[in-house]
Coordinates of C-alpha atoms in Angstrom, one line a residue:
Chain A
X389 CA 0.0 0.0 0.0
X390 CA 1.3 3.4 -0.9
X391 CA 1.5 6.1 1.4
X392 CA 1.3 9.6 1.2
X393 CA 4.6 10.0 0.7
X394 CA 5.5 7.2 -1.3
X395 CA 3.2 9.0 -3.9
X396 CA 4.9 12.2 -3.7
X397 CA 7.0 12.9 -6.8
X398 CA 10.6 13.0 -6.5
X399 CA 12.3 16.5 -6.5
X400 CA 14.4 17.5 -9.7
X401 CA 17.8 18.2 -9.2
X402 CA 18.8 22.1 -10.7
X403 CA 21.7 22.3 -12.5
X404 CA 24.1 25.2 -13.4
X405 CA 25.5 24.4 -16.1
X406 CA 29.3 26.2 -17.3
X407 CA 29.4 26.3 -21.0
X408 CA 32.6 28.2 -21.2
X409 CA 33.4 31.3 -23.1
X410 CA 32.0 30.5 -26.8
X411 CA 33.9 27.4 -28.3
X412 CA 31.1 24.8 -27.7
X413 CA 34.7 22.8 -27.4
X414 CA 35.5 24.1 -24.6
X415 CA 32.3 22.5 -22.7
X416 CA 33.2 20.1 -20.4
X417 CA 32.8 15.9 -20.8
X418 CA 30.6 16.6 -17.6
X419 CA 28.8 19.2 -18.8
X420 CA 28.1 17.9 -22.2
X421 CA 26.8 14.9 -20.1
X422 CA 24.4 16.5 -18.2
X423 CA 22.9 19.3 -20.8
X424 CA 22.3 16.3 -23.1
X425 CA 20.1 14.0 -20.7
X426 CA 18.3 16.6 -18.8
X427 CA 14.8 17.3 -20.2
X428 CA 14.6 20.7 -19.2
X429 CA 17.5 23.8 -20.3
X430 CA 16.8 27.3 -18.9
X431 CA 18.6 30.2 -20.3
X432 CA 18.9 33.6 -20.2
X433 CA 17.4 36.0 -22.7
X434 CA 18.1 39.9 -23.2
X435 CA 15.0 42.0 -24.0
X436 CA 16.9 42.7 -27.1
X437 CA 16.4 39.2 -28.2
X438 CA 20.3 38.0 -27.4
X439 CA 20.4 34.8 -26.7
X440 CA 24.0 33.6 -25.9
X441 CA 24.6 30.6 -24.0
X442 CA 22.4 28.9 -26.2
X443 CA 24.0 29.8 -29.4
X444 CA 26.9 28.3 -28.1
X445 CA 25.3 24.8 -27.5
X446 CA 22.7 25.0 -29.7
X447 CA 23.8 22.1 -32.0
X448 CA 24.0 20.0 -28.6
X449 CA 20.1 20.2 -27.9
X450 CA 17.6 17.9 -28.8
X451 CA 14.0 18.9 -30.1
X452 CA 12.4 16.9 -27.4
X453 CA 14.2 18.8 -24.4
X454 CA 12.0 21.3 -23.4
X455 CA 13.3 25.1 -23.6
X456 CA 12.7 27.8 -21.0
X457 CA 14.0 31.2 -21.9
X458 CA 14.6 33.5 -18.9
X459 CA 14.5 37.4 -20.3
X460 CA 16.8 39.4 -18.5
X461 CA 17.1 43.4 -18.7
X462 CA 19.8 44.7 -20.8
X463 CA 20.3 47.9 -18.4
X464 CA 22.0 46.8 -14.9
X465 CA 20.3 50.0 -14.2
X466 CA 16.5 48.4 -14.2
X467 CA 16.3 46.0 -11.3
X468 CA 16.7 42.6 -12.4
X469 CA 14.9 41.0 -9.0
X470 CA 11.2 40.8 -10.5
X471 CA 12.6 39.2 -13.9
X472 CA 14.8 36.0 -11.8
X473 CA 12.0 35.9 -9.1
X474 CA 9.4 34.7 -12.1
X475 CA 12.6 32.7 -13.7
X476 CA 13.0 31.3 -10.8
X477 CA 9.7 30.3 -10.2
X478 CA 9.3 28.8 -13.4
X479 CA 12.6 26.7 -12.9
X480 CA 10.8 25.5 -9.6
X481 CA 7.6 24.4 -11.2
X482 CA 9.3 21.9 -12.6
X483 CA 12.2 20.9 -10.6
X484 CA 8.8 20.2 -8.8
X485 CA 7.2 18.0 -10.9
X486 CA 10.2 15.7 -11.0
X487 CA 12.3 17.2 -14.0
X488 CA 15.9 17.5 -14.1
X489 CA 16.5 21.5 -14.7
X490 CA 20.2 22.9 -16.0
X491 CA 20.7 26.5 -16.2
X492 CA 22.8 27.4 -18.9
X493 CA 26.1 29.6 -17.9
X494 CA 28.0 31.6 -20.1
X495 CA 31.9 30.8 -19.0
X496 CA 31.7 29.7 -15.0
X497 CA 28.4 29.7 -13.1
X498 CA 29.8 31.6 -10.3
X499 CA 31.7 34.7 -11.7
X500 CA 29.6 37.5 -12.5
X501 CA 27.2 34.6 -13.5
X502 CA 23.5 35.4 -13.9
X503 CA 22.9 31.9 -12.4
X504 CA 23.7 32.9 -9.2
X505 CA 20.5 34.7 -8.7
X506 CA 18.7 31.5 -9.3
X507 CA 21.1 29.6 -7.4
X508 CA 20.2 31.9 -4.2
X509 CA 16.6 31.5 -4.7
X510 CA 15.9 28.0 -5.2
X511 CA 18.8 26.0 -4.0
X512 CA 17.6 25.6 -0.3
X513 CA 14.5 23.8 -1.9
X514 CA 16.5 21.4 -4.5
X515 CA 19.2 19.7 -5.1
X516 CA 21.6 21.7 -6.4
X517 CA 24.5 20.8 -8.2
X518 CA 27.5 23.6 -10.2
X519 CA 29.2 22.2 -13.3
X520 CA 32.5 24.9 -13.3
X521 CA 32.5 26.5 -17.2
X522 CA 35.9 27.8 -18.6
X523 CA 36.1 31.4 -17.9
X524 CA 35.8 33.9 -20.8
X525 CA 39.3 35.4 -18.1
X526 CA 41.3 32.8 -18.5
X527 CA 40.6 31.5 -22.2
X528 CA 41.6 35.5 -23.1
X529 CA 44.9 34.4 -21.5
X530 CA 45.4 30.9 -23.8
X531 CA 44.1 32.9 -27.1
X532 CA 46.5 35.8 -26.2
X533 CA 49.2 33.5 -26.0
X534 CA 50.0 35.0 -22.3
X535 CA 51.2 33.5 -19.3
X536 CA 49.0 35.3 -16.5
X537 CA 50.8 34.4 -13.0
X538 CA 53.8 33.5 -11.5
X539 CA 54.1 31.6 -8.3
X540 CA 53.9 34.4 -5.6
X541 CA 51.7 36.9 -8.5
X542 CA 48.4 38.5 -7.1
X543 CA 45.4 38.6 -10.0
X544 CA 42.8 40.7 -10.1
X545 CA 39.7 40.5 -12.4
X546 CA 37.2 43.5 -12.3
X547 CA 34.5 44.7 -14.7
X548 CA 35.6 47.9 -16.6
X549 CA 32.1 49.5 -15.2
X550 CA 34.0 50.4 -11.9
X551 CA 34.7 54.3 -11.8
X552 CA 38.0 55.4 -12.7
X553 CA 39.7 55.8 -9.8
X554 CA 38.9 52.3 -8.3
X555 CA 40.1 50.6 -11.3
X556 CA 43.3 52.5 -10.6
X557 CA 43.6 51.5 -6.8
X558 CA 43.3 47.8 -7.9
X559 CA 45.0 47.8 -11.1
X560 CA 47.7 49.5 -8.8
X561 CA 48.5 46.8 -6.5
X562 CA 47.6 44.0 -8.8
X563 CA 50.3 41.8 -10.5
X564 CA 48.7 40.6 -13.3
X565 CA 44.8 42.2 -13.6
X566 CA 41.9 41.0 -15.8
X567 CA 39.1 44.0 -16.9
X568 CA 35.7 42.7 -18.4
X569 CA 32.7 44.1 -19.4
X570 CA 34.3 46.5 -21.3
X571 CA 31.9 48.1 -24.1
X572 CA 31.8 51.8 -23.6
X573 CA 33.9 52.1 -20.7
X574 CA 36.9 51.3 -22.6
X575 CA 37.9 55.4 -23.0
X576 CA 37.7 55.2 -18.8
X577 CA 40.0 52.1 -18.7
X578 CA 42.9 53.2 -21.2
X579 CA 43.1 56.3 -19.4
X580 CA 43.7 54.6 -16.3
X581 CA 46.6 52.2 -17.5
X582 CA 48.2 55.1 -19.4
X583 CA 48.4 57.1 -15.8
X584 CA 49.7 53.8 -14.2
X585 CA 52.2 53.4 -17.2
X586 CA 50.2 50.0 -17.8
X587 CA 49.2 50.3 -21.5
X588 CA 52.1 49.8 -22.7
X589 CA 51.6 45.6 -21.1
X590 CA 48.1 45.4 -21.8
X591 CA 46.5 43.1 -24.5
X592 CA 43.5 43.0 -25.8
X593 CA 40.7 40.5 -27.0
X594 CA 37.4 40.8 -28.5
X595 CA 35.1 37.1 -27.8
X596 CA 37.5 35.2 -27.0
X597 CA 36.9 31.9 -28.4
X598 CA 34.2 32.5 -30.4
X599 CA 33.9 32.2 -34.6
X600 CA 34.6 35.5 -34.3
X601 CA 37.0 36.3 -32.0
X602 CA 39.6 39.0 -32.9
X603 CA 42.8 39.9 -31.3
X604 CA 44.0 43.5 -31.8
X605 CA 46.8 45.7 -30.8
X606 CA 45.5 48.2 -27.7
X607 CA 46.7 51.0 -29.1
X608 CA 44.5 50.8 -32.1
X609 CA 41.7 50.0 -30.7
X610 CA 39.0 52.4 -31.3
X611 CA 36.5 53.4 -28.1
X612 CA 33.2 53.3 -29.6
X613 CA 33.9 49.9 -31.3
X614 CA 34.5 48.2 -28.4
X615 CA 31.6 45.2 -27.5
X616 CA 30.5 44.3 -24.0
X617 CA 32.4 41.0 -24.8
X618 CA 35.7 42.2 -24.6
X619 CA 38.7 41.7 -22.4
X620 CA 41.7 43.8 -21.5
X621 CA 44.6 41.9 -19.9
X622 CA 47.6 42.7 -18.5
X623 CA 50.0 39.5 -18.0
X624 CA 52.0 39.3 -15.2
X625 CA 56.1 40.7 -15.6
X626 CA 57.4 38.2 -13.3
X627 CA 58.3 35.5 -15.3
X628 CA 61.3 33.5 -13.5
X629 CA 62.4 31.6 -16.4
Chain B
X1325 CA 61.3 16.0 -57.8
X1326 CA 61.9 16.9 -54.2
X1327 CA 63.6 20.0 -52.8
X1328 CA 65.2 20.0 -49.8
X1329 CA 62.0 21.9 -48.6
X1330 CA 59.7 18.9 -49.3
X1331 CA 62.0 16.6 -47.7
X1332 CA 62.3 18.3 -44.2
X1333 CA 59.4 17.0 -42.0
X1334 CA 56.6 18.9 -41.0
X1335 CA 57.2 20.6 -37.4
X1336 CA 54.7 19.3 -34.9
X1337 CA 52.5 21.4 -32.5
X1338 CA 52.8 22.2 -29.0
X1339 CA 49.5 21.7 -27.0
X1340 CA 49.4 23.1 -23.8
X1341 CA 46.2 21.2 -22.5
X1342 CA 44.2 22.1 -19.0
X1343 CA 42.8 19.6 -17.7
X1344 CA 41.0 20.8 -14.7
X1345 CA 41.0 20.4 -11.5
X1346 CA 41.0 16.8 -10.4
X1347 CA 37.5 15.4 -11.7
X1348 CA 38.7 13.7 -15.0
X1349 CA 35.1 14.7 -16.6
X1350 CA 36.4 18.1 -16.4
X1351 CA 38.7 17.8 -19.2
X1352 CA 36.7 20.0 -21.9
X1353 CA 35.7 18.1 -25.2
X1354 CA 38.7 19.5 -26.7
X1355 CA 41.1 18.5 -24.1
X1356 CA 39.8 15.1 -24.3
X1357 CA 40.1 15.0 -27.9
X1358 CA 43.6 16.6 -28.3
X1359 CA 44.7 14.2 -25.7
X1360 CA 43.7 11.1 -27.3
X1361 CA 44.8 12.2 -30.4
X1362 CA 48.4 13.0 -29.9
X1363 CA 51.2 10.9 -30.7
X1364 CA 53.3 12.2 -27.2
X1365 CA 52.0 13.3 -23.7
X1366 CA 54.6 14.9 -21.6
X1367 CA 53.7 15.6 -18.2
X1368 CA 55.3 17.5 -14.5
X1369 CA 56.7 14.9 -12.1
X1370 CA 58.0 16.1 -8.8
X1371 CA 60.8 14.4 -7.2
X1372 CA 58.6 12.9 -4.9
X1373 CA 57.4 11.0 -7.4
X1374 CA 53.8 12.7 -7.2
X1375 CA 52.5 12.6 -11.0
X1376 CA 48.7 14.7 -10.0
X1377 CA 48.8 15.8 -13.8
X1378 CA 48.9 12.1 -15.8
X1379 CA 46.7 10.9 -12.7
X1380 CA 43.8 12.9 -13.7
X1381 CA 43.9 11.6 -17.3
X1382 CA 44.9 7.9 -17.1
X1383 CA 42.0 6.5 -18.2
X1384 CA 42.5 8.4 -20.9
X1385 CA 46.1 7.2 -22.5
X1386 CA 46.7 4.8 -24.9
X1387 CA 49.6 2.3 -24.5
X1388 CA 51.0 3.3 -28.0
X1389 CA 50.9 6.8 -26.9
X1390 CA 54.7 8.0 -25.7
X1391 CA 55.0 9.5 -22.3
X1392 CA 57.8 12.4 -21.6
X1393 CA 58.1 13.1 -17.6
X1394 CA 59.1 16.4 -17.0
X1395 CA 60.8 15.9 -13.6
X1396 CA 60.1 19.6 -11.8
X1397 CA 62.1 20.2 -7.8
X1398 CA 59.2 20.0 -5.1
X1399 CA 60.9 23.1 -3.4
X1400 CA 60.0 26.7 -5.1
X1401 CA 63.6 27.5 -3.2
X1402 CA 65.7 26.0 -5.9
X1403 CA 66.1 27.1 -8.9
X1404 CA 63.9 25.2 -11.6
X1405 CA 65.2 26.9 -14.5
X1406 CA 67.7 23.8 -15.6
X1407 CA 64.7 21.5 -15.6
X1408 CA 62.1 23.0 -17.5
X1409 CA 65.6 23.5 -19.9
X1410 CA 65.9 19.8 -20.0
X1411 CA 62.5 19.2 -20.0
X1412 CA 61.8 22.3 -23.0
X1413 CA 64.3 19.8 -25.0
X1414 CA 62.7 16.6 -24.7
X1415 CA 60.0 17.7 -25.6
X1416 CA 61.6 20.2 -28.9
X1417 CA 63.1 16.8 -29.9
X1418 CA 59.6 15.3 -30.6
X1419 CA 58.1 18.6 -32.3
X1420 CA 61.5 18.8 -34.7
X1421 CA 60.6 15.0 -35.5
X1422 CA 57.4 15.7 -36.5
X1423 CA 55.1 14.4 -33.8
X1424 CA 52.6 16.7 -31.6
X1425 CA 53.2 17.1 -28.3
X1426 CA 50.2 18.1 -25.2
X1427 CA 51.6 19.3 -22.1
X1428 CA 49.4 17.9 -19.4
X1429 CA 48.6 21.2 -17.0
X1430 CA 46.2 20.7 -13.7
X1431 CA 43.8 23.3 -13.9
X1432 CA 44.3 26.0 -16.7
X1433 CA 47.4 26.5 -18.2
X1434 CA 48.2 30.3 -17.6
X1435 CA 47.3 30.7 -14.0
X1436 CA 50.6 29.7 -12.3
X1437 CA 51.2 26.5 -14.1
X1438 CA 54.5 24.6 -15.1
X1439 CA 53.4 24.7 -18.4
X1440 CA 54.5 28.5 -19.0
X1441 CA 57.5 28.0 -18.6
X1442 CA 57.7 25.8 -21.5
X1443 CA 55.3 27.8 -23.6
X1444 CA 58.2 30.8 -23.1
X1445 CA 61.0 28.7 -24.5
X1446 CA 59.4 26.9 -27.3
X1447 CA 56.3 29.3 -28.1
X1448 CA 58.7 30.8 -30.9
X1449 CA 60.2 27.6 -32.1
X1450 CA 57.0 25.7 -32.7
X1451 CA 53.2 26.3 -33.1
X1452 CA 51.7 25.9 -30.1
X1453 CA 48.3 26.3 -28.9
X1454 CA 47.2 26.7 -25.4
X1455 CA 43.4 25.0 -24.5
X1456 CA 42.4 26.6 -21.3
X1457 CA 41.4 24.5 -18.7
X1458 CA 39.1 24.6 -15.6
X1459 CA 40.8 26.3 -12.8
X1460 CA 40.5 25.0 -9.2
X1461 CA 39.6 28.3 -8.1
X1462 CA 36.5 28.8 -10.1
X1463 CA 35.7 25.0 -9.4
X1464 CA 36.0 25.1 -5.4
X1465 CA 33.3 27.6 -5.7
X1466 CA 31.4 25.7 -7.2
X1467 CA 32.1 22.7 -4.9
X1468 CA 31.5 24.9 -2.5
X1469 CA 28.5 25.9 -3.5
X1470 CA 29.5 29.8 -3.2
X1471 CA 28.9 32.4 -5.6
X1472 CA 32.0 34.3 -5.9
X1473 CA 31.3 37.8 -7.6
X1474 CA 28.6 40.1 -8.4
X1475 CA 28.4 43.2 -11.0
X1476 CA 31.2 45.7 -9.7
X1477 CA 32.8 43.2 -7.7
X1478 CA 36.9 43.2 -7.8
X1479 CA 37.8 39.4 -7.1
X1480 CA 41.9 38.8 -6.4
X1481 CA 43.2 35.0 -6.4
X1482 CA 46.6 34.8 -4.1
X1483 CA 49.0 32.7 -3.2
X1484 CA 49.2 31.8 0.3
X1485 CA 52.7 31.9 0.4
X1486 CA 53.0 35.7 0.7
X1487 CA 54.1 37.7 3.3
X1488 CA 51.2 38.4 6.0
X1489 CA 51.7 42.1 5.8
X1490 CA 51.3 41.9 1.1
X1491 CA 48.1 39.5 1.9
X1492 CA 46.3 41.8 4.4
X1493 CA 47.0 44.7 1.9
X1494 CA 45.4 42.6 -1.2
X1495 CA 42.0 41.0 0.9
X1496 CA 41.6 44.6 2.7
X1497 CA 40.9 45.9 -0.6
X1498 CA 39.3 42.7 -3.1
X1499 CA 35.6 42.6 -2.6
X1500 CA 36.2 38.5 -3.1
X1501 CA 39.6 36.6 -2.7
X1502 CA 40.5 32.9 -3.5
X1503 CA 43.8 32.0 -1.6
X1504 CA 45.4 29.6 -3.5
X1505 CA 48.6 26.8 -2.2
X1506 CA 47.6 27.2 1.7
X1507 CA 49.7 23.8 2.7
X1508 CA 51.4 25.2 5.7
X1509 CA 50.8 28.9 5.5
X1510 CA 47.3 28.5 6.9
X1511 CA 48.0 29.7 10.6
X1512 CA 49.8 33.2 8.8
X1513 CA 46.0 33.2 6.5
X1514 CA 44.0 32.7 9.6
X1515 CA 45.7 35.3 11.4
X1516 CA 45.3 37.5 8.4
X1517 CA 41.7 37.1 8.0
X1518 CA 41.1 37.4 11.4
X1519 CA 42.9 40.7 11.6
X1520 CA 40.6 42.0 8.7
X1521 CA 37.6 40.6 10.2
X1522 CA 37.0 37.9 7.4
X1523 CA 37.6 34.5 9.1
X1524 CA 34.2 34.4 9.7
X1525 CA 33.4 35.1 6.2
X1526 CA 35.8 32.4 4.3
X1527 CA 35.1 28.7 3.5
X1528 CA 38.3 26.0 3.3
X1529 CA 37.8 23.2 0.5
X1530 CA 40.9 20.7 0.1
X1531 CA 40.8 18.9 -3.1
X1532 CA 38.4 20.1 -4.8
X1533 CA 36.5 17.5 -7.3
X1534 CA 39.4 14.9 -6.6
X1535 CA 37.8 11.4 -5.2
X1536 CA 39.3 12.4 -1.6
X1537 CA 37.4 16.2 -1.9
X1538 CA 37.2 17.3 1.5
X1539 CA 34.9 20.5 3.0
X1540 CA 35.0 21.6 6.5
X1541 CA 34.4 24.5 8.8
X1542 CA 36.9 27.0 8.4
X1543 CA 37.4 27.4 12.3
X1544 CA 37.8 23.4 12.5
X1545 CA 40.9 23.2 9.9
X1546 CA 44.0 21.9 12.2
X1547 CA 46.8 24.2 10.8
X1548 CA 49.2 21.2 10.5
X1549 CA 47.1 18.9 8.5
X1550 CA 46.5 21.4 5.5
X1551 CA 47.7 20.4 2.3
X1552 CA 48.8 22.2 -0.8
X1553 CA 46.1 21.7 -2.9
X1554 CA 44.0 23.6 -0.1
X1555 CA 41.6 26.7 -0.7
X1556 CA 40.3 29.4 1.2
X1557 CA 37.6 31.4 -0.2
X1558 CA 35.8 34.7 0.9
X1559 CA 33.1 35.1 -1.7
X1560 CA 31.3 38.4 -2.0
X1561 CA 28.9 39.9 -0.1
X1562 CA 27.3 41.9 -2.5
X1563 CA 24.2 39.8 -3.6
X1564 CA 22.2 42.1 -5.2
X1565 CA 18.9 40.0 -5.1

């Protein structure tokens, strides 16, 4: 005889799932494991119809997986709570109803990651599991062809969106330093490492890893070309031989 | 006919391949399938005769795949530069024949790894290509279960083996840290974060995603049992909603 509980349905687990920077290559065995034999992929979608992470393993989904699109804001300016309360909530209904949910991540789920959000909110009520993603950080480094740290090195990563002077108190006292995010702010940043005599040892990357990924000098860069996607990098000088 | 051109062999490439942090479904696709794929695997061996790197990947090799140890001194104190010379021309040897070559590197290549050293004396000899690999920073948070950094946040990863004095400068001002190598520097790091008011805020993960992954309370870590491949994290505490 069954009892109340017997007849409950099991709990989903929730995934968040690192897809790494752009090369669906650079997914992991585990990853690649899990988004194929889940039936449920959530993703995040911009209002301006961007939809990322699932470009990137789009050729790795099956028509019978169901799809949930989470829109996001584009401005960090509008709150973002109301839009990954209702993602969350959908997530949960079925993580509920017994299906395995995995949240695709742009690079790693818990940098900068919009995964996070839904993390917080739902995994005290199911399983909950992270797959690590290769960071958009340190693929820049491999397609730059530049060693980052040195044994006793300190790196910093930080968003370009941090006002000026910031950026220059870190970028001070940092060995090797990482800026993302950089889009419009990139006037901001290059005036920063030229005051800290830094531009000189920065490299720069546009989607690193992606089809089209594109490696330029800094100094020719031009301010308003610069996407969000974009990566500044200044390698450590320590190199020991 | 044949020139002398057509005659000389065809360089091979150098793969510098990460290969994550312990967990051998880490590897990305692309790890995995350079790996197999390669003719030689050369790989860091310490004098103790710890091999973590070919470890992680056994189950991967084939028999007819050659294997090039690249014995490295377990103390940072002596110099290391004549092995990664002898080690450099092992490996040159193959590449000049002809035959590819992947580096095995734990975690990704560029963040403090032995591999840099070999990318900076062969990088200009041979094509080479770096495939970034999944740090054990990134992945402890997500063993941990800890998101690291939100919008504006400024994350620094360290090694524990600076001074006290360099470390509390770099957490005083990093709205997240990852302190990397904590082996028998963890009393100086608990001191430190206690100073700066953070011990309560940091999490300790030894191992992370190896078989013998270990997770306890930061204020129950015995300072003398703490190995190398131990982590201390403060993750932010921005969380925006």
């Amino acid at each position: 005889m069954n009892t109340v509980e017997e007849l409950t349905v099991k709990k989903g687990s929730l995934y968040g799932l690192g897809i790494g920077p752009g090369d669906p290559e650079l997914l992991t065995i585990k990853a690649h494991r899990i988004l194929t034999s889940v039936p449920v992929i959530a993703y995040p979608t911009m209002e301006s119809g961007k939809v990322l992470a699932r470009a990137i393993v789009a050729d790795f989904i099956r028509p019978e997986q169901i799809e949930v699109p989470m829109p996001l804001p584009f401005s960090v300016d509008r709150s973002s709570q109301p839009y990954y309360d209702i993602a969350a909530e959908k997530i949960a209904e079925h993580l509920a109803a017994g299906r395995d949910v995995a949240v695709l991540c742009e690079g790693d789920p818990m940098l900068y990651g919009s995964f996070m959000y839904i993390f917080n909110r739902l995994s005290d009520r199911f399983h909950t599991e992270v797959i690590p993603g290769i960071s958009s950080t340190f693929a820049s480094a491999a397609m730059l062809g530049a060693p980052l740290t040195y044994r006793n090195d300190v790196l910093s990563i930080m968003p370009a969106t941090l006002e000026a002077d910031i950026l220059r108190d870190r970028l001070a006292v940092a060995d090797a330093a990482i800026i993302i995010k950089l889009g419009r702010h990139f006037a901001k940043v290059k005036a920063v490492l030229e005051e800290l005599g830094l531009f000189s040892r920065a490299l720069y990357i546009e989607r690193a890893t992606m089809p089209n990924q594109t490696i330029k000098e800094i100094a020719s860069v031009v301010a308003e070309e610069v996407p969000y996607w974009a990566i500044v990098m200044i390698p450590s000088q320590t190199n020991p031989q």
